[in-house]
Amino acid sequence: MKMLINVPETVVADALRGMAAAHPELAVDVENRVIVRGDAPVAGKVGLVSGGGSGHEPLHGGFVGPGMLSAACPGEVFTSPVPDQMVRAAAAVDSGAGVLFIVKNYTGDVLNFDMAAELAEEEGIRVAKVLVNDDVAVTDSLFTAGRRGTGATLFVEKLAGAAAEEGAPLDRVEAIARQVNENARTFGVALSAVTTPAKGSPTFDLPDGELELGIGIHGEPGRERRAMMTSREIADFAVDAVLEDLRPKGPVLALVNGMGATPLLELYGFNAEVQRVLAERNVTVARTLVGNYVTSLDMAGCSVTLCQVDGELLRLYDAPVETAGLRWGR
Amino acid sequence: MKMLINVPETVVADALRGMAAAHPELAVDVENRVIVRGDAPVAGKVGLVSGGGSGHEPLHGGFVGPGMLSAACPGEVFTSPVPDQMVRAAAAVDSGAGVLFIVKNYTGDVLNFDMAAELAEEEGIRVAKVLVNDDVAVTDSLFTAGRRGTGATLFVEKLAGAAAEEGAPLDRVEAIARQVNENARTFGVALSAVTTPAKGSPTFDLPDGELELGIGIHGEPGRERRAMMTSREIADFAVDAVLEDLRPKGPVLALVNGMGATPLLELYGFNAEVQRVLAERNVTVARTLVGNYVTSLDMAGCSVTLCQVDGELLRLYDAPVETAGLRWGR
């Protein structure tokens, strides 16, 4: 498998150097692997720190900036960052108002963020944690006890980030993050396997003419394999899998997310089918976001995340955000 | 090759329906295949219309909105739109101040935009045209007499769009577009071939362990094939190919563009190498944009576009833009 890299060992450091060059508004510590918004700490503001294995870009580093994360800690590809990164990030963004750790539910991430929270508190930083576990595909998985954290991470980071930007205190920012996670569900589909730089060949075997329903963002096994389906059939399956678990009583945010290698032309076409199913199921869509946001390197495929919102959550979604990967104004 | 589609025949219409659903701020005419900013025509403002074959998303439809294009006309995949689309677009956006057609240099596009300009002028719309031909790889190509239009299209649309938004008259907007194109050069590299929905298999054969230097955005042949190179070597080759032709006397804008299937992690790492070469060649980089902007469906690879700017062009680059594919504020 050909990659646009030098050697697998330097992939993450190289990307951080490239990010530093492209984004002077960020403070990128290449050696210690921490990406911090350039104006941190912001007086009186709660800090938001997330992180996880690399290979899901723009998540998380591309979501650092006003209105979203204060800092991100990238691990090696598909490998948890270490507690030292998280403590450094917390120290860099804490204004005294405390820090929220946003943790995707993978065993390594959970353990390391737990340890980091203890270490940060020893340094006098108040820390709260929220676990993201939105993937309805499987109960336990390759790297996870319980549900995996996937697409909903974007909504948690965006809405809690907006609350923090407005000056909400730590317990309120934490409550928003928890509410978003509890109201969000995701289902993903792979059309091709993912290749990590270290392995250099696909990490699993997905035969021609088959797709995998319920895939994770590291290529973890899903629910089942089937003969290749149409966009229409995939939308029916994915949306119904989400709606089996989330029975929205109000409007939803919809994230129609690409896994990395699926062209935007196809993603928009898929979105048309997602919207059709949602209309058929009488679900009202308040906002839709289509693009490659929570990815799995070069994997082809998509995921659908729905998040039920009330007026306050919708207001937080619409609030301005200025990051490399997600931007809008009022 | 597996794709997230229903049938090849409806790929473009499906994508337009999905775009309409996700972007209520746009007026998407699915039947006639025209994407128009929702508030068009804007009183006193010059209209900017572009278009081309589909498969390069977010170009062009994703660049419709305040500060950039007024309308876009998507053709079938890798096929020019027809004059009727362009005339409709011109009529929809013309406020009386005239319309600029931004045309990538492919034979079909050039002929059809020429015909559309005549038809629009018969309807009383003042039309100017600018040809984008920035690709230094080859002189003539599969679909082109002269140089191909590729990555610089983004800069032409952004900077001319900013000038139009500020109320510049048609001759000034045209002059800006021409100046940007004349000062911009691109070189692209493919690590894998592209697969169109209609063909369903790769449109050319690129063996394992080889890359193609100087590729076009439709998989047109480039300058040469070589054994796979490192990110560092590719950056040296691509930047030097651009600098052989463009000898910047001032700062440049840099677009480090993905062809579609190359992960953002790799693109940022590649950007680090691009910045290194530019520093070694004493070229000052004013702004850098990294991402998948001018793509070729599922092709893996990248391109580098440099555009020399003066203070005025840099100011237009920095001006606010609000589109699906490119957004920033002041």
XYZ file of C-alpha atoms in Angstrom:
660
model
C 0.000 0.000 0.000
C 1.475 3.360 -1.061
C 1.394 6.239 1.395
C 2.389 9.888 1.282
C 4.843 9.538 4.173
C 8.535 9.392 4.955
C 8.725 6.473 7.395
C 5.947 5.073 9.602
C 7.824 6.066 12.771
C 7.553 9.817 12.094
C 4.015 10.053 10.707
C 2.497 11.768 13.750
C 5.413 14.137 14.357
C 5.509 15.057 10.649
C 1.783 15.823 10.667
C 2.179 18.014 13.752
C 4.978 19.980 12.064
C 2.758 20.444 9.025
C -0.117 21.523 11.211
C 2.044 24.066 13.022
C 3.103 25.557 9.681
C -0.455 25.807 8.343
C -2.071 27.095 11.540
C -0.150 29.896 13.265
C -3.264 30.458 15.416
C -2.468 27.176 17.214
C 0.406 26.416 19.589
C 1.646 23.016 18.456
C 4.155 21.297 20.735
C 5.582 18.724 18.338
C 7.948 17.134 20.854
C 5.346 16.626 23.554
C 2.443 16.124 21.124
C -0.022 18.669 22.376
C -2.067 21.042 20.183
C -3.327 24.085 22.100
C -5.300 27.107 20.935
C -2.867 29.980 20.731
C -4.648 32.259 23.199
C -4.900 29.666 26.019
C -5.480 29.897 28.894
C -8.504 32.154 28.366
C -9.318 34.003 31.603
C -12.300 32.543 33.427
C -12.995 29.927 30.764
C -13.312 26.186 31.358
C -10.730 24.261 29.337
C -11.774 21.395 27.068
C -9.202 18.688 26.388
C -9.664 15.668 24.189
C -7.404 13.291 22.352
C -7.007 9.784 21.118
C -5.114 7.780 18.589
C -4.116 9.564 15.383
C -5.703 8.550 12.092
C -9.144 10.108 12.666
C -8.320 13.619 11.430
C -9.650 16.287 11.570
C -10.700 14.773 14.961
C -9.289 15.909 17.461
C -6.495 18.363 16.568
C -8.568 19.924 13.801
C -11.231 20.821 16.353
C -8.991 22.972 18.555
C -9.938 26.642 18.554
C -12.486 29.197 19.751
C -15.870 27.555 20.312
C -14.610 23.993 20.484
C -11.582 22.266 22.093
C -8.922 24.123 24.057
C -6.355 21.395 23.397
C -5.929 17.967 21.844
C -3.466 15.153 22.520
C -2.698 12.939 19.514
C -1.406 9.452 20.210
C 0.365 7.219 17.740
C -1.895 5.940 14.946
C -4.853 4.127 16.527
C -3.080 4.205 19.925
C -4.062 6.153 23.018
C -2.056 9.224 23.951
C -0.212 8.969 27.274
C -1.205 10.692 30.539
C 1.752 13.083 30.347
C 0.283 14.641 27.169
C -3.091 15.118 28.832
C -1.604 16.682 31.966
C 0.449 19.083 29.859
C -2.666 19.988 27.880
C -4.687 20.553 31.047
C -1.967 22.745 32.537
C -1.721 24.767 29.318
C -5.443 25.554 29.127
C -6.537 25.808 32.764
C -7.389 29.366 33.758
C -8.458 28.244 37.226
C -11.982 27.448 36.021
C -11.182 23.755 35.594
C -10.815 21.383 32.693
C -13.167 18.873 31.064
C -11.636 15.723 29.570
C -13.661 14.351 26.639
C -12.787 10.659 26.347
C -13.828 8.257 23.603
C -14.627 4.864 25.078
C -11.557 2.759 24.308
C -9.799 0.927 27.107
C -6.431 2.644 26.642
C -7.923 6.121 26.399
C -10.095 5.605 29.467
C -7.202 4.357 31.623
C -4.837 7.096 30.504
C -7.323 9.936 30.910
C -8.190 8.554 34.386
C -4.546 8.603 35.378
C -4.076 12.056 33.855
C -7.054 13.383 35.811
C -5.460 12.199 39.061
C -2.110 13.721 38.162
C -3.684 17.014 37.095
C -5.662 17.226 40.321
C -2.454 16.702 42.269
C -1.203 19.794 40.447
C -4.260 21.696 41.626
C -6.276 21.558 38.408
C -9.968 20.762 38.781
C -10.874 18.037 36.275
C -14.180 16.552 35.136
C -14.512 13.729 32.606
C -17.128 12.717 30.090
C -17.098 9.407 28.263
C -18.342 9.261 24.669
C -19.932 5.909 23.779
C -22.363 6.458 20.942
C -21.752 3.530 18.556
C -24.792 1.240 18.577
C -23.230 -1.432 16.355
C -21.831 -3.755 19.019
C -21.828 -3.930 22.822
C -18.185 -4.847 23.351
C -15.438 -4.565 20.786
C -11.787 -5.131 20.028
C -10.507 -2.218 22.146
C -13.620 -1.430 24.158
C -15.744 -2.640 27.032
C -19.182 -1.240 26.289
C -19.980 0.910 23.290
C -17.318 2.590 21.187
C -16.973 6.354 20.961
C -17.200 7.581 17.374
C -19.084 10.307 15.468
C -20.900 11.828 18.454
C -17.514 13.063 19.682
C -17.839 15.916 17.192
C -21.159 17.021 18.671
C -19.908 16.669 22.267
C -16.833 18.774 21.499
C -18.821 21.377 19.535
C -21.682 21.895 21.999
C -19.661 21.685 25.202
C -17.078 23.916 23.517
C -19.723 26.520 22.787
C -20.939 26.431 26.391
C -17.393 26.863 27.689
C -16.771 29.732 25.265
C -19.819 31.522 26.685
C -18.366 31.231 30.170
C -20.413 28.344 31.579
C -18.866 26.819 34.742
C -17.286 23.349 34.764
C -20.300 21.476 36.091
C -22.509 23.027 33.420
C -20.040 22.279 30.584
C -19.772 18.704 31.860
C -23.569 18.364 32.003
C -23.918 19.608 28.413
C -21.287 17.124 27.205
C -23.038 14.298 29.034
C -26.439 15.307 27.683
C -25.118 15.399 24.108
C -23.562 11.950 24.443
C -26.711 10.475 25.992
C -28.806 11.830 23.143
C -26.491 10.759 20.312
C -26.083 7.443 18.510
C -23.925 6.348 15.568
C -23.761 3.481 13.103
C -20.889 3.009 10.635
C -20.297 1.027 7.460
C -17.051 0.037 5.734
C -16.672 -0.542 2.005
C -12.929 -1.153 2.299
C -10.438 -1.988 5.019
C -8.047 0.497 6.627
C -4.270 0.414 6.255
C -2.080 1.753 9.049
C 1.406 3.089 8.242
C 3.020 0.614 10.656
C 1.367 -2.422 9.074
C 1.447 -1.189 5.491
C -1.308 -3.554 4.377
C -5.047 -3.675 5.140
C -5.688 -4.477 8.818
C -8.557 -6.776 7.919
C -9.816 -8.571 4.858
C -12.985 -7.307 3.199
C -13.633 -9.214 -0.020
C -14.680 -7.546 -3.255
C -18.420 -7.365 -3.432
C -18.963 -7.262 0.343
C -19.381 -4.527 2.914
C -19.202 -4.576 6.702
C -22.128 -3.161 8.678
C -21.371 -1.693 12.089
C -17.657 -1.115 11.613
C -15.597 0.810 14.173
C -13.239 3.675 13.364
C -10.184 1.420 13.781
C -11.561 -1.308 11.538
C -12.920 -3.252 14.520
C -15.457 -5.863 13.442
C -19.063 -4.792 13.103
C -22.325 -6.689 13.226
C -22.236 -8.550 9.966
C -21.005 -8.730 6.415
C -23.300 -8.675 3.449
C -23.129 -8.549 -0.297
C -22.571 -4.951 -1.415
C -25.664 -2.785 -0.934
C -26.899 0.401 -2.619
C -26.688 3.795 -0.972
C -30.443 3.568 -0.416
C -30.179 0.198 1.339
C -27.215 1.296 3.456
C -29.091 4.410 4.578
C -32.122 2.313 5.548
C -29.948 -0.070 7.557
C -27.787 2.545 9.278
C -30.565 4.979 10.175
C -32.816 2.199 11.454
C -29.967 0.800 13.562
C -29.610 4.236 15.176
C -33.352 4.737 15.591
C -33.788 1.330 17.227
C -31.734 2.730 20.049
C -32.545 6.424 19.988
C -36.206 7.266 19.712
C -36.090 11.003 19.194
C -39.035 12.982 20.513
C -37.712 16.203 19.001
C -35.488 17.443 16.193
C -32.041 15.947 15.605
C -28.640 17.019 14.401
C -27.428 14.683 11.643
C -23.774 13.974 10.906
C -23.279 12.127 7.615
C -19.628 11.326 8.013
C -17.087 9.900 5.605
C -14.520 7.370 6.818
C -11.781 9.001 4.769
C -11.600 7.642 1.237
C -15.233 8.004 0.180
C -15.631 10.933 -2.243
C -17.715 13.905 -1.128
C -19.878 13.371 -4.238
C -20.905 9.968 -2.849
C -21.366 11.297 0.694
C -23.798 13.972 -0.486
C -25.711 11.363 -2.478
C -25.816 9.175 0.626
C -27.106 12.133 2.602
C -30.083 12.361 0.234
C -30.970 8.775 1.191
C -30.397 9.410 4.906
C -32.772 12.377 4.762
C -35.337 10.272 2.909
C -35.323 7.555 5.597
C -35.528 10.127 8.374
C -38.529 11.769 6.688
C -40.184 8.363 6.299
C -39.635 7.719 10.029
C -41.075 11.159 10.910
C -37.806 12.413 12.353
C -37.260 16.159 11.991
C -33.723 17.184 11.073
C -32.655 20.532 12.505
C -29.138 20.655 11.009
C -27.084 18.382 8.768
C -23.305 18.194 8.470
C -21.806 16.203 5.574
C -18.090 15.483 5.249
C -15.007 13.642 6.465
C -14.856 14.545 10.158
C -14.296 11.377 12.215
C -12.246 9.246 9.874
C -10.296 6.031 9.771
C -7.266 6.847 7.596
C -7.910 5.519 4.077
C -11.002 3.466 4.847
C -13.922 3.871 2.415
C -17.334 4.022 4.039
C -19.519 6.255 6.115
C -21.303 6.664 9.407
C -24.538 8.288 10.481
C -24.796 10.072 13.827
C -28.056 11.485 15.112
C -28.260 13.686 18.194
C -31.579 14.777 19.636
C -31.485 18.445 20.586
C -33.617 20.903 22.491
C -33.554 24.633 21.790
C -30.545 25.209 24.034
C -28.439 22.463 22.440
C -29.375 23.728 18.980
C -28.298 27.239 19.978
C -24.942 25.838 21.124
C -24.568 23.949 17.827
C -25.174 27.167 15.898
C -22.722 29.210 18.003
C -19.590 30.364 16.154
C -16.638 28.012 15.884
C -13.177 28.664 14.445
C -11.066 25.562 14.042
C -9.065 24.027 11.204
C -11.696 21.341 10.642
C -14.974 23.052 11.501
C -15.859 26.709 11.132
C -18.885 28.866 11.024
C -20.014 32.286 12.152
C -23.358 33.607 13.239
C -14.777 -1.265 -7.055
C -17.396 -0.621 -4.353
C -19.100 2.762 -4.219
C -21.600 4.420 -1.912
C -24.128 4.995 -4.710
C -27.423 3.742 -6.063
C -26.712 3.534 -9.796
C -24.069 5.417 -11.807
C -26.733 7.275 -13.785
C -28.097 9.191 -10.769
C -24.858 10.006 -8.939
C -24.875 13.733 -9.728
C -28.618 14.230 -9.151
C -28.422 12.286 -5.866
C -25.524 14.439 -4.680
C -27.443 17.604 -5.528
C -30.463 16.413 -3.538
C -28.153 15.663 -0.608
C -26.551 19.061 -0.941
C -29.928 20.806 -0.979
C -30.892 19.013 2.237
C -27.658 19.877 4.030
C -27.424 23.498 2.862
C -30.687 25.444 3.109
C -28.634 28.608 2.520
C -28.185 27.484 -1.111
C -30.778 27.296 -3.875
C -30.121 23.956 -5.542
C -31.957 23.302 -8.806
C -31.580 19.534 -9.039
C -33.375 19.166 -12.364
C -31.398 21.850 -14.170
C -28.190 21.246 -12.190
C -27.424 24.700 -10.942
C -26.307 25.598 -7.401
C -26.937 29.253 -6.538
C -26.363 31.199 -3.339
C -29.749 31.669 -1.735
C -29.696 35.468 -1.685
C -28.839 35.897 -5.389
C -28.973 38.204 -7.227
C -27.250 40.572 -4.774
C -27.980 44.167 -5.735
C -25.067 45.872 -7.478
C -22.789 42.846 -7.145
C -20.924 41.164 -9.988
C -21.926 37.505 -10.291
C -19.296 34.755 -10.334
C -20.195 31.544 -12.115
C -18.008 28.487 -12.444
C -18.555 24.818 -13.104
C -17.075 21.727 -14.611
C -17.354 17.996 -14.459
C -18.432 16.488 -11.131
C -15.961 14.423 -9.119
C -13.774 17.294 -7.859
C -15.853 18.194 -4.793
C -15.942 20.491 -2.881
C -14.981 22.304 -6.151
C -17.187 24.005 -7.460
C -20.563 23.609 -5.723
C -18.935 23.651 -2.292
C -17.503 27.085 -3.043
C -20.844 28.817 -3.637
C -21.680 31.441 -1.042
C -20.840 34.909 0.268
C -17.244 35.829 -0.590
C -16.774 33.246 -3.313
C -18.926 31.894 -6.187
C -22.461 33.109 -6.893
C -23.332 29.880 -8.692
C -21.860 26.605 -9.916
C -22.860 24.255 -12.730
C -21.969 20.593 -12.157
C -21.638 18.385 -15.218
C -21.708 14.629 -15.240
C -18.640 13.041 -13.635
C -15.524 14.343 -15.434
C -17.750 15.832 -18.167
C -18.347 19.502 -18.935
C -21.670 21.043 -17.955
C -23.775 22.251 -20.886
C -24.322 25.887 -21.947
C -27.934 25.840 -20.751
C -26.774 25.345 -17.154
C -24.355 28.254 -17.419
C -26.947 30.583 -18.923
C -29.431 29.710 -16.185
C -26.747 30.343 -13.568
C -25.834 33.684 -15.117
C -29.484 34.754 -15.256
C -30.005 33.725 -11.634
C -27.083 35.755 -10.272
C -26.925 38.800 -12.550
C -27.977 41.975 -10.749
C -27.188 44.104 -13.797
C -23.526 44.412 -12.796
C -22.476 41.564 -15.082
C -21.167 38.055 -14.612
C -17.691 36.531 -14.652
C -17.313 32.966 -15.942
C -14.386 31.124 -14.348
C -13.413 28.329 -16.736
C -10.898 25.540 -16.144
C -8.944 24.858 -19.315
C -10.526 21.705 -20.723
C -11.747 21.675 -24.295
C -15.381 20.874 -23.446
C -15.618 23.447 -20.700
C -14.051 26.160 -22.854
C -16.407 25.537 -25.791
C -19.502 25.367 -23.610
C -18.708 28.452 -21.551
C -17.974 30.317 -24.831
C -21.356 29.353 -26.198
C -23.048 30.201 -22.895
C -21.423 33.640 -22.890
C -22.863 34.368 -26.322
C -26.309 33.168 -25.298
C -26.240 35.135 -22.055
C -25.201 38.287 -23.867
C -28.116 37.825 -26.244
C -30.271 37.886 -23.116
C -28.697 41.191 -22.136
C -26.277 39.886 -19.502
C -22.778 41.340 -19.611
C -20.283 38.443 -19.431
C -16.521 38.303 -18.963
C -14.487 35.086 -18.934
C -11.266 33.989 -17.280
C -9.450 30.798 -18.155
C -7.624 28.902 -15.397
C -4.560 27.019 -16.692
C -2.143 26.568 -13.813
C -0.917 22.976 -14.145
C 2.771 22.996 -15.102
C 3.037 19.219 -15.550
C 2.383 18.962 -19.288
C 1.749 21.370 -22.151
C -1.121 19.529 -23.827
C -3.169 16.766 -22.294
C -5.952 14.273 -22.808
C -8.762 16.834 -22.643
C -6.789 20.048 -23.006
C -4.932 22.191 -25.483
C -2.431 24.086 -23.363
C -2.153 23.746 -19.621
C -4.844 22.151 -17.498
C -6.808 24.098 -14.901
C -6.492 22.550 -11.437
C -5.720 23.764 -7.894
C -5.397 27.476 -8.712
C -9.130 27.502 -9.429
C -9.682 27.690 -5.668
C -7.550 30.836 -5.393
C -9.169 32.447 -8.472
C -12.655 31.804 -7.088
C -11.730 32.954 -3.566
C -9.932 36.177 -4.481
C -12.208 37.268 -7.333
C -15.150 36.315 -5.108
C -13.885 38.595 -2.350
C -13.455 41.475 -4.801
C -17.004 40.988 -6.127
C -18.376 40.819 -2.587
C -16.785 44.204 -1.862
C -18.596 45.689 -4.845
C -15.766 45.818 -7.400
C -17.015 46.295 -10.987
C -16.833 43.518 -13.592
C -13.580 44.651 -15.247
C -11.865 44.811 -11.859
C -13.147 41.376 -10.760
C -12.007 39.943 -14.095
C -8.579 41.568 -13.725
C -8.160 40.088 -10.235
C -9.108 36.615 -11.491
C -6.639 36.926 -14.364
C -3.886 38.185 -12.075
C -4.396 35.273 -9.667
C -4.264 32.718 -12.485
C -1.148 34.286 -14.003
C 0.614 34.168 -10.649
C -0.389 30.604 -9.731
C 1.116 27.240 -10.702
C 0.261 23.667 -9.685
C 1.883 20.239 -9.817
C 0.054 17.028 -8.875
C 1.039 13.474 -8.007
C -1.019 10.270 -8.013
C -0.396 7.283 -5.762
C -3.427 5.422 -7.072
C -5.740 5.598 -10.067
C -9.236 7.064 -10.052
C -12.424 5.048 -10.537
C -15.476 6.720 -12.084
C -18.967 5.396 -11.276
C -19.698 4.790 -14.971
C -16.590 2.684 -15.520
C -16.539 1.001 -12.118
C -12.857 0.095 -12.348
C -9.685 2.215 -12.284
C -9.436 4.461 -15.361
C -5.719 3.780 -15.688
C -3.249 1.263 -14.420
C -0.758 2.361 -11.783
C 1.277 -0.619 -10.578
C 2.043 -1.272 -6.941
C 5.260 0.420 -5.987
C 4.975 3.204 -8.577
C 3.609 6.732 -8.549
C 2.775 9.139 -11.369
C 4.305 12.608 -11.318
C 2.336 15.401 -12.956
C -1.074 13.747 -12.930
C -4.230 15.673 -13.894
C -7.426 15.766 -11.870
C -9.135 13.312 -14.229
C -6.305 10.814 -14.145
C -4.774 12.245 -17.340
C -1.176 11.122 -17.819
C 1.541 13.174 -16.182
C 5.222 13.606 -16.906
C 6.608 10.286 -15.786
C 6.266 7.271 -13.565
C 8.820 6.390 -10.952
C 9.321 3.909 -8.174
C 7.406 5.064 -5.084
C 9.018 8.078 -3.419
C 8.967 9.425 0.148
C 6.923 12.441 1.149
C 10.198 14.370 1.295
C 11.170 13.412 -2.259
C 7.686 14.124 -3.627
C 7.697 17.572 -2.012
C 11.116 18.328 -3.552
C 9.922 17.256 -6.992
C 6.526 18.984 -6.907
C 7.690 22.287 -5.438
C 10.675 22.483 -7.780
C 8.413 21.758 -10.771
C 6.245 24.712 -9.732
C 9.210 26.983 -9.009
C 10.826 26.225 -12.373
C 7.868 28.002 -13.886
C 6.908 30.524 -11.235
C 9.783 32.502 -9.811
C 8.085 34.349 -6.974
C 9.520 37.736 -6.066
C 7.191 38.067 -3.092
C 5.209 35.940 -0.645
C 2.991 33.108 -1.854
C -0.241 31.406 -0.903
C 0.268 27.633 -0.673
C -2.444 25.064 -1.285
C -1.436 21.565 -0.209
C -4.319 19.696 -1.721
C -5.449 16.090 -1.388
C -6.753 14.215 -4.430
C -9.511 12.603 -2.355
C -8.389 9.376 -0.735
C -5.189 10.540 0.951
C -5.720 10.865 4.718
C -5.443 14.324 6.273
C -2.736 12.922 8.573
C -0.558 12.273 5.517
C -1.424 15.625 3.909
C -0.296 17.539 6.986
C 2.930 15.526 7.067
C 3.428 16.314 3.387
C 2.845 19.985 4.150
C 5.773 19.905 6.583
C 7.987 18.786 3.671
C 6.516 21.372 1.292
C 7.275 24.121 3.803
C 10.815 22.789 4.236
C 11.528 22.944 0.481
C 10.029 26.417 0.202
C 12.191 27.627 3.085
C 15.269 26.092 1.416
C 14.394 27.931 -1.820
C 13.914 31.215 0.081
C 10.226 31.454 -0.750
C 8.118 33.200 1.896
C 4.744 31.595 2.581
C 2.031 34.067 3.549
C -0.813 31.553 4.055
C -1.162 27.778 3.799
C -4.309 25.766 3.186
C -4.184 21.970 3.694
C -7.031 19.650 2.765
C -9.109 17.959 0.072
C -10.335 20.870 -2.039
C -9.779 20.081 -5.726
C -10.155 16.339 -5.826
C -10.389 13.462 -8.249
C -12.991 11.144 -6.684
C -11.159 8.304 -4.890
C -7.680 8.985 -6.229
C -4.869 8.953 -3.654
C -2.278 11.665 -4.090
C -1.758 15.374 -3.714
C -0.995 18.583 -5.486
C 0.880 21.727 -4.591
C -0.335 25.118 -5.794
C 1.630 28.297 -5.189
C 0.234 31.746 -5.924
C 2.360 34.863 -5.644
C 0.445 37.642 -3.919
C 0.834 41.336 -3.278
C -0.768 43.090 -0.308
C -4.072 43.543 -2.123
C -4.380 39.892 -3.167
C -3.478 38.790 0.355
C -6.188 41.055 1.748
C -8.711 39.454 -0.632
C -7.567 35.975 0.443
C -8.126 36.908 4.084
C -11.582 38.394 3.454
C -14.504 36.446 4.974
C -15.956 33.514 3.060
C -18.998 31.382 3.894
C -19.357 28.304 1.735
C -19.872 24.612 2.411
C -16.267 23.823 1.528
C -14.336 26.895 2.647
C -15.166 29.248 5.484
C -13.490 31.838 7.568
C -14.221 35.118 9.220
C -12.048 38.108 9.951
